[in-house]
CSV table of C-alpha atoms in Angstrom, one decimal:
chain,number,residue,atom,x,y,z
X,1,MET,CA,-41.2,-33.5,-75.6
X,2,LYS,CA,-42.1,-32.2,-72.1
X,3,SER,CA,-40.4,-33.8,-69.1
X,4,PRO,CA,-42.5,-35.9,-66.7
X,5,LEU,CA,-43.8,-33.9,-63.8
X,6,TYR,CA,-41.7,-35.7,-61.2
X,7,LYS,CA,-38.5,-34.9,-63.2
X,8,GLU,CA,-39.5,-31.2,-63.2
X,9,LEU,CA,-40.0,-31.4,-59.4
X,10,ILE,CA,-36.5,-33.0,-59.1
X,11,SER,CA,-35.1,-30.0,-61.0
X,12,HIS,CA,-36.8,-27.5,-58.8
X,13,ILE,CA,-35.5,-29.2,-55.6
X,14,LYS,CA,-31.9,-29.4,-56.9
X,15,LYS,CA,-32.0,-25.7,-57.8
X,16,ASP,CA,-33.9,-24.2,-54.9
X,17,TYR,CA,-32.5,-26.0,-51.8
X,18,GLN,CA,-29.0,-26.0,-50.3
X,19,PRO,CA,-26.9,-28.8,-48.7
X,20,ASN,CA,-28.3,-29.9,-45.3
X,21,GLN,CA,-31.4,-27.8,-45.8
X,22,LYS,CA,-34.6,-29.5,-44.7
X,23,LEU,CA,-37.2,-30.0,-47.4
X,24,PRO,CA,-40.9,-29.3,-47.1
X,25,SER,CA,-43.1,-32.2,-46.2
X,26,GLU,CA,-44.8,-34.2,-48.9
X,27,ARG,CA,-48.1,-32.3,-48.3
X,28,GLU,CA,-46.3,-29.0,-48.6
X,29,LEU,CA,-44.6,-30.0,-51.8
X,30,VAL,CA,-47.9,-31.1,-53.3
X,31,GLU,CA,-49.4,-27.7,-52.5
X,32,MET,CA,-46.3,-25.7,-53.6
X,33,PHE,CA,-45.9,-27.4,-57.0
X,34,LYS,CA,-49.6,-28.3,-57.7
X,35,VAL,CA,-48.8,-32.0,-58.3
X,36,SER,CA,-50.1,-35.3,-56.9
X,37,ARG,CA,-48.6,-37.0,-53.8
X,38,SER,CA,-47.5,-39.9,-56.0
X,39,THR,CA,-45.5,-37.5,-58.2
X,40,VAL,CA,-43.8,-36.1,-55.1
X,41,ARG,CA,-43.0,-39.5,-53.9
X,42,LEU,CA,-41.5,-40.5,-57.2
X,43,ALA,CA,-39.3,-37.5,-57.2
X,44,LEU,CA,-38.2,-38.0,-53.6
X,45,ASN,CA,-37.5,-41.7,-54.1
X,46,GLU,CA,-35.3,-41.0,-57.1
X,47,LEU,CA,-33.4,-38.2,-55.3
X,48,GLU,CA,-32.8,-40.6,-52.3
X,49,GLU,CA,-31.6,-43.4,-54.5
X,50,LYS,CA,-29.1,-41.1,-56.1
X,51,GLY,CA,-27.8,-39.9,-52.7
X,52,LEU,CA,-29.0,-36.4,-53.2
X,53,ILE,CA,-31.3,-36.3,-50.2
X,54,TYR,CA,-31.5,-38.3,-46.9
X,55,ARG,CA,-34.3,-38.9,-44.4
X,56,LEU,CA,-34.0,-38.9,-40.6
X,57,HIS,CA,-36.8,-40.6,-38.7
X,58,GLY,CA,-39.0,-38.1,-36.9
X,59,LYS,CA,-37.0,-35.2,-38.3
X,60,GLY,CA,-37.8,-35.0,-42.0
X,61,THR,CA,-36.0,-35.0,-45.3
X,62,PHE,CA,-32.8,-33.1,-46.0
X,63,VAL,CA,-30.5,-32.2,-48.9
X,64,ALA,CA,-27.3,-34.2,-48.9
X,65,PRO,CA,-23.9,-32.6,-48.2
X,66,THR,CA,-22.1,-31.3,-51.2
X,67,PHE,CA,-19.0,-33.5,-50.8
X,68,ILE,CA,-20.9,-36.6,-51.9
X,69,LYS,CA,-19.6,-37.5,-55.3
X,70,GLN,CA,-20.8,-41.1,-55.8
X,71,PRO,CA,-24.4,-42.2,-55.2
X,72,ASN,CA,-25.3,-45.2,-53.1
X,73,LEU,CA,-22.0,-45.9,-51.5
X,74,GLY,CA,-23.9,-47.7,-48.8
X,75,SER,CA,-23.2,-50.8,-50.9
X,76,MET,CA,-19.5,-50.4,-50.3
X,77,TYR,CA,-17.5,-53.6,-49.9
X,78,SER,CA,-14.3,-53.7,-47.9
X,79,PHE,CA,-11.5,-56.1,-47.0
X,80,SER,CA,-12.5,-55.7,-43.4
X,81,SER,CA,-16.1,-56.9,-44.2
X,82,GLN,CA,-14.6,-59.9,-45.9
X,83,MET,CA,-12.4,-60.7,-42.9
X,84,GLU,CA,-15.4,-60.4,-40.5
X,85,GLY,CA,-17.4,-62.7,-42.8
X,86,GLU,CA,-14.6,-65.3,-42.6
X,87,GLY,CA,-14.6,-65.1,-38.8
X,88,LYS,CA,-11.1,-63.6,-38.5
X,89,GLU,CA,-10.3,-61.2,-35.8
X,90,ILE,CA,-10.2,-57.5,-36.7
X,91,SER,CA,-7.7,-55.4,-34.7
X,92,THR,CA,-7.7,-51.7,-34.2
X,93,LYS,CA,-4.6,-49.8,-33.0
X,94,ASN,CA,-5.3,-46.3,-31.7
X,95,ILE,CA,-2.0,-44.4,-32.4
X,96,SER,CA,-2.7,-40.9,-31.0
X,97,LEU,CA,-5.4,-38.5,-29.8
X,98,LYS,CA,-5.0,-34.7,-29.6
X,99,LEU,CA,-7.0,-31.5,-29.5
X,100,CYS,CA,-6.5,-29.3,-32.6
X,101,THR,CA,-8.1,-26.5,-34.6
X,102,PRO,CA,-9.2,-28.3,-37.8
X,103,GLU,CA,-8.5,-27.1,-41.2
X,104,LYS,CA,-11.3,-25.1,-42.9
X,105,GLU,CA,-12.5,-28.1,-45.0
X,106,ILE,CA,-12.9,-30.3,-42.0
X,107,ALA,CA,-14.4,-27.6,-39.8
X,108,LEU,CA,-17.0,-27.0,-42.6
X,109,GLN,CA,-18.0,-30.7,-42.6
X,110,LEU,CA,-18.5,-30.6,-38.8
X,111,ASN,CA,-20.3,-27.3,-38.7
X,112,LEU,CA,-17.5,-25.8,-36.5
X,113,ALA,CA,-16.7,-22.1,-36.0
X,114,SER,CA,-13.2,-20.9,-36.7
X,115,ASN,CA,-12.2,-21.1,-33.0
X,116,ASP,CA,-13.9,-24.4,-32.3
X,117,GLN,CA,-11.6,-27.4,-31.5
X,118,ALA,CA,-11.8,-31.0,-32.3
X,119,TYR,CA,-10.1,-34.2,-31.3
X,120,GLU,CA,-7.9,-35.7,-34.0
X,121,LEU,CA,-7.7,-39.5,-33.6
X,122,ILE,CA,-5.2,-41.4,-35.7
X,123,ARG,CA,-5.7,-45.2,-35.8
X,124,LEU,CA,-4.9,-48.2,-37.9
X,125,ARG,CA,-7.7,-50.8,-38.5
X,126,LEU,CA,-6.6,-53.8,-40.5
X,127,LEU,CA,-5.2,-52.3,-43.7
X,128,VAL,CA,-6.9,-48.9,-43.4
X,129,TYR,CA,-5.2,-45.8,-42.0
X,130,ASN,CA,-7.8,-43.5,-40.3
X,131,ARG,CA,-7.6,-39.8,-39.3
X,132,THR,CA,-10.9,-39.0,-37.4
X,133,TYR,CA,-12.1,-35.7,-36.2
X,134,LEU,CA,-14.6,-35.4,-33.3
X,135,PRO,CA,-15.9,-32.0,-32.1
X,136,GLU,CA,-14.7,-31.2,-28.5
X,137,LYS,CA,-18.0,-29.5,-27.7
X,138,ILE,CA,-19.9,-32.8,-28.2
X,139,PHE,CA,-17.2,-35.1,-26.8
X,140,PRO,CA,-15.5,-33.1,-23.9
X,141,ASN,CA,-12.7,-34.8,-22.0
X,142,LEU,CA,-12.3,-37.7,-24.4
X,143,THR,CA,-9.2,-39.7,-23.7
X,144,LEU,CA,-7.2,-42.4,-25.5
X,145,ASP,CA,-7.9,-44.7,-22.5
X,146,ASP,CA,-11.6,-44.4,-23.2
X,147,LEU,CA,-11.1,-45.5,-26.8
X,148,ASN,CA,-8.8,-48.3,-25.9
X,149,GLN,CA,-11.6,-49.8,-23.8
X,150,GLY,CA,-13.8,-50.6,-26.8
X,151,THR,CA,-14.8,-49.5,-30.3
X,152,LEU,CA,-15.0,-45.9,-31.3
X,153,TYR,CA,-18.8,-45.9,-31.8
X,154,GLY,CA,-19.3,-47.9,-28.6
X,155,THR,CA,-17.3,-45.3,-26.6
X,156,LEU,CA,-19.3,-42.4,-28.2
X,157,LYS,CA,-22.5,-44.1,-27.3
X,158,LYS,CA,-21.6,-45.2,-23.8
X,159,LYS,CA,-19.9,-42.1,-22.5
X,160,TYR,CA,-21.7,-39.4,-24.5
X,161,HIS,CA,-25.0,-41.0,-25.6
X,162,GLN,CA,-24.2,-40.1,-29.2
X,163,ILE,CA,-25.3,-42.5,-31.9
X,164,SER,CA,-24.6,-42.2,-35.6
X,165,VAL,CA,-27.8,-42.7,-37.5
X,166,LEU,CA,-26.6,-41.8,-41.0
X,167,ALA,CA,-23.2,-41.5,-42.7
X,168,PHE,CA,-22.1,-40.1,-46.1
X,169,GLU,CA,-18.9,-41.3,-47.9
X,170,ASP,CA,-17.0,-40.4,-51.0
X,171,VAL,CA,-14.1,-42.3,-52.4
X,172,GLN,CA,-11.2,-41.3,-54.6
X,173,THR,CA,-7.8,-42.7,-55.6
X,174,VAL,CA,-4.6,-41.1,-54.2
X,175,ASN,CA,-0.9,-41.9,-53.7
X,176,LEU,CA,0.2,-42.7,-50.2
X,177,THR,CA,2.4,-40.5,-48.2
X,178,LYS,CA,5.5,-41.9,-46.6
X,179,GLU,CA,3.9,-42.0,-43.2
X,180,ALA,CA,0.8,-43.8,-44.4
X,181,ALA,CA,2.7,-46.2,-46.6
X,182,GLN,CA,4.9,-47.3,-43.7
X,183,LEU,CA,1.8,-48.0,-41.5
X,184,LEU,CA,0.1,-49.9,-44.3
X,185,HIS,CA,3.3,-51.8,-45.2
X,186,VAL,CA,3.6,-50.7,-48.8
X,187,LYS,CA,5.9,-48.4,-50.8
X,188,GLU,CA,5.5,-44.6,-50.7
X,189,ASN,CA,3.3,-43.3,-53.5
X,190,THR,CA,1.4,-46.6,-53.8
X,191,VAL,CA,-2.1,-46.1,-55.2
X,192,SER,CA,-4.8,-46.3,-52.5
X,193,LEU,CA,-8.4,-45.4,-51.9
X,194,LYS,CA,-9.2,-42.3,-49.9
X,195,ILE,CA,-12.5,-42.4,-48.1
X,196,ASN,CA,-14.1,-39.3,-46.6
X,197,ARG,CA,-16.8,-40.2,-44.1
X,198,LYS,CA,-19.2,-37.9,-42.3
X,199,ALA,CA,-21.5,-39.2,-39.6
X,200,ILE,CA,-24.7,-37.5,-38.3
X,201,ASN,CA,-26.6,-38.1,-35.1
X,202,ASP,CA,-30.4,-38.3,-34.6
X,203,LYS,CA,-30.6,-34.5,-34.3
X,204,ASN,CA,-29.0,-34.0,-37.8
X,205,ILE,CA,-25.7,-32.8,-36.2
X,206,PRO,CA,-22.4,-33.9,-37.6
X,207,ILE,CA,-20.5,-35.8,-34.9
X,208,GLU,CA,-17.6,-37.3,-36.8
X,209,PHE,CA,-15.5,-36.7,-40.0
X,210,THR,CA,-13.0,-39.3,-41.0
X,211,GLN,CA,-10.4,-39.4,-43.7
X,212,ALA,CA,-9.3,-42.9,-44.4
X,213,LEU,CA,-6.6,-44.4,-46.6
X,214,ALA,CA,-7.1,-48.0,-47.7
X,215,ARG,CA,-4.7,-50.3,-49.6
X,216,GLY,CA,-5.9,-50.4,-53.2
X,217,ASP,CA,-5.0,-54.1,-53.5
X,218,LYS,CA,-7.2,-55.0,-50.5
X,219,PHE,CA,-10.2,-52.7,-50.8
X,220,VAL,CA,-12.8,-52.1,-53.5
X,221,TYR,CA,-16.2,-50.5,-53.7
X,222,ARG,CA,-19.3,-51.1,-55.7
X,223,SER,CA,-22.0,-48.6,-56.6
X,224,LYS,CA,-25.2,-48.4,-58.6
X,225,GLN,CA,-25.3,-46.1,-61.7
X,226,TYR,CA,-28.5,-44.4,-62.9
X,227,ASN,CA,-29.4,-43.2,-66.4
X,228,GLU,CA,-31.0,-39.8,-66.4
């Protein structure tokens, strides 16, 4: 039995376009594949629901980064969200900030050249240990004092006029290192959730990449699953 037209279009898009590549407009896809606009919209909606593409207002539609493993993690639930909902104070401790040359994996997520530097920010927020990387060329002269004056995103917006309009996350289970375990007040090798987060600004430029470790007994996530 022949697949529906929109499924065939989905297959073409998956095969023909690379991560972060901009897709043609709806009109261009109609002309390229000789299908109706409703067929194009069905295909794009399904791809977006599965986390395979994303849209930026005024910029277009793009193929999602390759590191995304789990669709629709926008529905993530965390212990910090529960605390906020209960009206309890959320504290953030900025431990250190330094310039470094990021590892290849991190540089790739931030579109950095081999000689580009980034700030490495280590902080503890509730029961989550965060290691955040911020490109120096986007955030020159960033200091720990800046970050201690307010929230991370508040500082990036106020001092550098940078706003995150979209973020991608993936989650996996790992065993905590001795350093992380001490900060999270659990034993070494305790199972935790590792969250990789990539934030993008309104020009489709990555401005932040965070690797977070959350206590497995205080943090869960939910996601939608789709049947092909």
